[in-house]
């Protein structure tokens, strides 16, 4: 299904008077309101191709109906999201779940929806049908060089697919590790993984990035070969200038200070991108900002500060993507909520008075520093985010319009109740 321009226009006209009243404070009282609106318009968040279907747990997956049955239908769904919020203008493909049979046709279809291709994602954490060798005991770290070579060749194949679509980055996430003490030689696993990553790195085009993701645990529960940001940073440093660390907000041990990790990686010029989600206990993959909105704000506070310190473009210097699992929600509604939560945290971070904050820090005025941050976090920036959407051609209230148009029921009518999208 596609939205008609009049549907968005009618929605916006019905809310225009109320919206303008809420916006008036910003345009009249806040000096940098226009700057913030401009940055919000530019800021795009990629949607992963596996996020358009209902997620699952180890115990089951409960499809919600109307899920996309093909890559073309996934692009259609992201096109719908982008039409609503004008901030979802990229897709991140996971191979082999979403291999395009006709790359040129897929590129043209994506262009019709205003969508570009973000980082490509390889998959060596599952065995695929017809795969000669198993990844049960690892892929890039495996003791068998034939298995490692198979995993390397898969990543190089992913690069080729990305080249055909206009992507410029490869994300590597490994499930490699061990479940029990004694199962693995840590040093050999590290070195074998490095050798494998070096082989993949050599195949990178000159203008590409390699994003090395890390995760503290799961599916292995004793050790993970790339288990923390330090391991990823070490690999990225050893590989070379095209390799960076990728931060997934759920891939840390409980209570990790992610904002400090972000600050250090930015300072060392090795932060490559983000996977946004939220969590209560572990890698829960919940809607961004649903559990720890203040942490999300603090992370963006460090991002804005670090990007500005290095003179980097907020919208394009890092990769921004959602990585969430929609176990009990309509996936499209969940994604609309996540995108807005990310925009709100970003807008709040742009409000921070950085001169005053540094003065408070240099004076060891802890109370004042806290007040400056919390003043920005407690500010209702929803009118700014809505105005950015409005100016870009989106809906003032995307989720409300989605429900008003009964989109999910229409998708079920088009696709059926039992469709299940590719992915976990």
PDB file of C-alpha atoms in Angstrom, residues 199-309:
ATOM      1  CA  UNK A 199      40.809 -11.291   4.303  1.00  0.00           C
ATOM      2  CA  UNK A 200      37.407  -9.587   4.178  1.00  0.00           C
ATOM      3  CA  UNK A 201      38.967  -6.159   4.692  1.00  0.00           C
ATOM      4  CA  UNK A 202      41.174  -6.673   1.643  1.00  0.00           C
ATOM      5  CA  UNK A 203      38.044  -7.132  -0.470  1.00  0.00           C
ATOM      6  CA  UNK A 204      36.528  -3.803   0.655  1.00  0.00           C
ATOM      7  CA  UNK A 205      36.256  -1.150  -2.059  1.00  0.00           C
ATOM      8  CA  UNK A 206      38.288   1.971  -1.371  1.00  0.00           C
ATOM      9  CA  UNK A 207      35.290   4.068  -0.355  1.00  0.00           C
ATOM     10  CA  UNK A 208      33.687   1.434   1.904  1.00  0.00           C
ATOM     11  CA  UNK A 209      33.694   0.989   5.677  1.00  0.00           C
ATOM     12  CA  UNK A 210      33.786  -2.209   7.694  1.00  0.00           C
ATOM     13  CA  UNK A 211      31.722  -1.945  10.888  1.00  0.00           C
ATOM     14  CA  UNK A 212      32.764  -4.483  13.530  1.00  0.00           C
ATOM     15  CA  UNK A 213      29.910  -5.165  15.934  1.00  0.00           C
ATOM     16  CA  UNK A 214      30.369  -6.600  19.423  1.00  0.00           C
ATOM     17  CA  UNK A 215      28.114  -8.354  21.931  1.00  0.00           C
ATOM     18  CA  UNK A 216      28.721  -9.414  25.513  1.00  0.00           C
ATOM     19  CA  UNK A 217      26.834 -12.718  25.341  1.00  0.00           C
ATOM     20  CA  UNK A 218      24.220 -14.755  23.461  1.00  0.00           C
ATOM     21  CA  UNK A 219      24.036 -17.160  21.737  1.00  0.00           C
ATOM     22  CA  UNK A 220      27.231 -18.215  23.532  1.00  0.00           C
ATOM     23  CA  UNK A 221      27.100 -17.709  27.285  1.00  0.00           C
ATOM     24  CA  UNK A 222      30.654 -18.307  28.493  1.00  0.00           C
ATOM     25  CA  UNK A 223      32.623 -16.211  26.026  1.00  0.00           C
ATOM     26  CA  UNK A 224      32.050 -14.159  22.900  1.00  0.00           C
ATOM     27  CA  UNK A 225      35.049 -13.655  20.647  1.00  0.00           C
ATOM     28  CA  UNK A 226      34.154 -10.005  19.989  1.00  0.00           C
ATOM     29  CA  UNK A 227      32.525  -9.489  23.347  1.00  0.00           C
ATOM     30  CA  UNK A 228      32.995  -5.792  24.095  1.00  0.00           C
ATOM     31  CA  UNK A 229      33.882  -2.436  22.607  1.00  0.00           C
ATOM     32  CA  UNK A 230      37.545  -2.907  23.478  1.00  0.00           C
ATOM     33  CA  UNK A 231      37.781  -6.079  21.398  1.00  0.00           C
ATOM     34  CA  UNK A 232      36.014  -4.399  18.489  1.00  0.00           C
ATOM     35  CA  UNK A 233      38.242  -1.325  18.788  1.00  0.00           C
ATOM     36  CA  UNK A 234      41.304  -3.571  18.802  1.00  0.00           C
ATOM     37  CA  UNK A 235      40.180  -5.332  15.625  1.00  0.00           C
ATOM     38  CA  UNK A 236      39.274  -2.052  13.931  1.00  0.00           C
ATOM     39  CA  UNK A 237      42.672  -0.597  14.805  1.00  0.00           C
ATOM     40  CA  UNK A 238      44.559  -3.640  13.554  1.00  0.00           C
ATOM     41  CA  UNK A 239      42.527  -3.846  10.333  1.00  0.00           C
ATOM     42  CA  UNK A 240      43.108  -0.286   9.175  1.00  0.00           C
ATOM     43  CA  UNK A 241      41.489   3.097   8.478  1.00  0.00           C
ATOM     44  CA  UNK A 242      38.365   1.668   6.806  1.00  0.00           C
ATOM     45  CA  UNK A 243      37.389  -0.376   9.893  1.00  0.00           C
ATOM     46  CA  UNK A 244      35.263   1.011  12.726  1.00  0.00           C
ATOM     47  CA  UNK A 245      33.401  -0.116  15.815  1.00  0.00           C
ATOM     48  CA  UNK A 246      29.626  -0.424  15.661  1.00  0.00           C
ATOM     49  CA  UNK A 247      27.647   0.095  18.868  1.00  0.00           C
ATOM     50  CA  UNK A 248      24.389  -1.777  19.436  1.00  0.00           C
ATOM     51  CA  UNK A 249      22.731  -0.347  22.534  1.00  0.00           C
ATOM     52  CA  UNK A 250      21.661  -3.804  23.727  1.00  0.00           C
ATOM     53  CA  UNK A 251      25.014  -5.513  23.332  1.00  0.00           C
ATOM     54  CA  UNK A 252      26.468  -4.633  26.732  1.00  0.00           C
ATOM     55  CA  UNK A 253      26.513  -6.066  30.193  1.00  0.00           C
ATOM     56  CA  UNK A 254      23.920  -4.489  32.528  1.00  0.00           C
ATOM     57  CA  UNK A 255      24.558  -0.861  33.537  1.00  0.00           C
ATOM     58  CA  UNK A 256      27.439  -0.324  31.107  1.00  0.00           C
ATOM     59  CA  UNK A 257      28.209   3.364  30.616  1.00  0.00           C
ATOM     60  CA  UNK A 258      27.489   3.451  26.888  1.00  0.00           C
ATOM     61  CA  UNK A 259      27.803   7.230  26.674  1.00  0.00           C
ATOM     62  CA  UNK A 260      31.398   7.019  27.910  1.00  0.00           C
ATOM     63  CA  UNK A 261      32.151   4.285  25.362  1.00  0.00           C
ATOM     64  CA  UNK A 262      30.742   6.514  22.634  1.00  0.00           C
ATOM     65  CA  UNK A 263      32.843   9.477  23.742  1.00  0.00           C
ATOM     66  CA  UNK A 264      36.089   7.485  23.712  1.00  0.00           C
ATOM     67  CA  UNK A 265      35.421   5.848  20.334  1.00  0.00           C
ATOM     68  CA  UNK A 266      34.596   9.227  18.784  1.00  0.00           C
ATOM     69  CA  UNK A 267      37.743  10.715  20.295  1.00  0.00           C
ATOM     70  CA  UNK A 268      39.809   7.893  18.799  1.00  0.00           C
ATOM     71  CA  UNK A 269      38.087   8.270  15.377  1.00  0.00           C
ATOM     72  CA  UNK A 270      36.833   4.695  15.457  1.00  0.00           C
ATOM     73  CA  UNK A 271      33.084   5.043  15.984  1.00  0.00           C
ATOM     74  CA  UNK A 272      31.345   3.879  12.837  1.00  0.00           C
ATOM     75  CA  UNK A 273      27.676   3.603  13.632  1.00  0.00           C
ATOM     76  CA  UNK A 274      24.760   2.717  15.863  1.00  0.00           C
ATOM     77  CA  UNK A 275      22.040   0.116  16.191  1.00  0.00           C
ATOM     78  CA  UNK A 276      19.246   1.651  18.264  1.00  0.00           C
ATOM     79  CA  UNK A 277      16.989  -0.276  20.637  1.00  0.00           C
ATOM     80  CA  UNK A 278      16.255  -0.404  24.365  1.00  0.00           C
ATOM     81  CA  UNK A 279      16.450  -3.006  27.121  1.00  0.00           C
ATOM     82  CA  UNK A 280      15.604  -3.789  30.705  1.00  0.00           C
ATOM     83  CA  UNK A 281      17.633  -6.950  31.311  1.00  0.00           C
ATOM     84  CA  UNK A 282      19.861  -7.777  28.352  1.00  0.00           C
ATOM     85  CA  UNK A 283      19.692  -7.622  24.586  1.00  0.00           C
ATOM     86  CA  UNK A 284      15.924  -7.200  24.743  1.00  0.00           C
ATOM     87  CA  UNK A 285      15.663  -5.328  21.413  1.00  0.00           C
ATOM     88  CA  UNK A 286      12.808  -3.183  22.700  1.00  0.00           C
ATOM     89  CA  UNK A 287      11.497   0.025  21.143  1.00  0.00           C
ATOM     90  CA  UNK A 288      14.146   2.755  21.332  1.00  0.00           C
ATOM     91  CA  UNK A 289      13.552   5.059  24.289  1.00  0.00           C
ATOM     92  CA  UNK A 290      10.819   2.877  25.801  1.00  0.00           C
ATOM     93  CA  UNK A 291      12.738   1.939  28.972  1.00  0.00           C
ATOM     94  CA  UNK A 292      15.753   4.252  29.346  1.00  0.00           C
ATOM     95  CA  UNK A 293      15.019   7.536  27.558  1.00  0.00           C
ATOM     96  CA  UNK A 294      17.474   9.484  29.728  1.00  0.00           C
ATOM     97  CA  UNK A 295      20.299   7.133  28.749  1.00  0.00           C
ATOM     98  CA  UNK A 296      19.412   7.622  25.085  1.00  0.00           C
ATOM     99  CA  UNK A 297      19.589  11.385  25.612  1.00  0.00           C
ATOM    100  CA  UNK A 298      22.956  11.125  27.393  1.00  0.00           C
ATOM    101  CA  UNK A 299      24.319   9.046  24.500  1.00  0.00           C
ATOM    102  CA  UNK A 300      23.183  11.675  22.018  1.00  0.00           C
ATOM    103  CA  UNK A 301      24.676  14.370  24.218  1.00  0.00           C
ATOM    104  CA  UNK A 302      28.088  12.732  23.765  1.00  0.00           C
ATOM    105  CA  UNK A 303      27.460  12.143  20.078  1.00  0.00           C
ATOM    106  CA  UNK A 304      26.622  15.778  19.383  1.00  0.00           C
ATOM    107  CA  UNK A 305      29.552  16.995  21.466  1.00  0.00           C
ATOM    108  CA  UNK A 306      32.035  14.577  19.870  1.00  0.00           C
ATOM    109  CA  UNK A 307      30.830  15.064  16.298  1.00  0.00           C
ATOM    110  CA  UNK A 308      30.996  18.835  16.675  1.00  0.00           C
ATOM    111  CA  UNK A 309      34.457  18.657  18.243  1.00  0.00           C
TER     112      UNK A 309
END
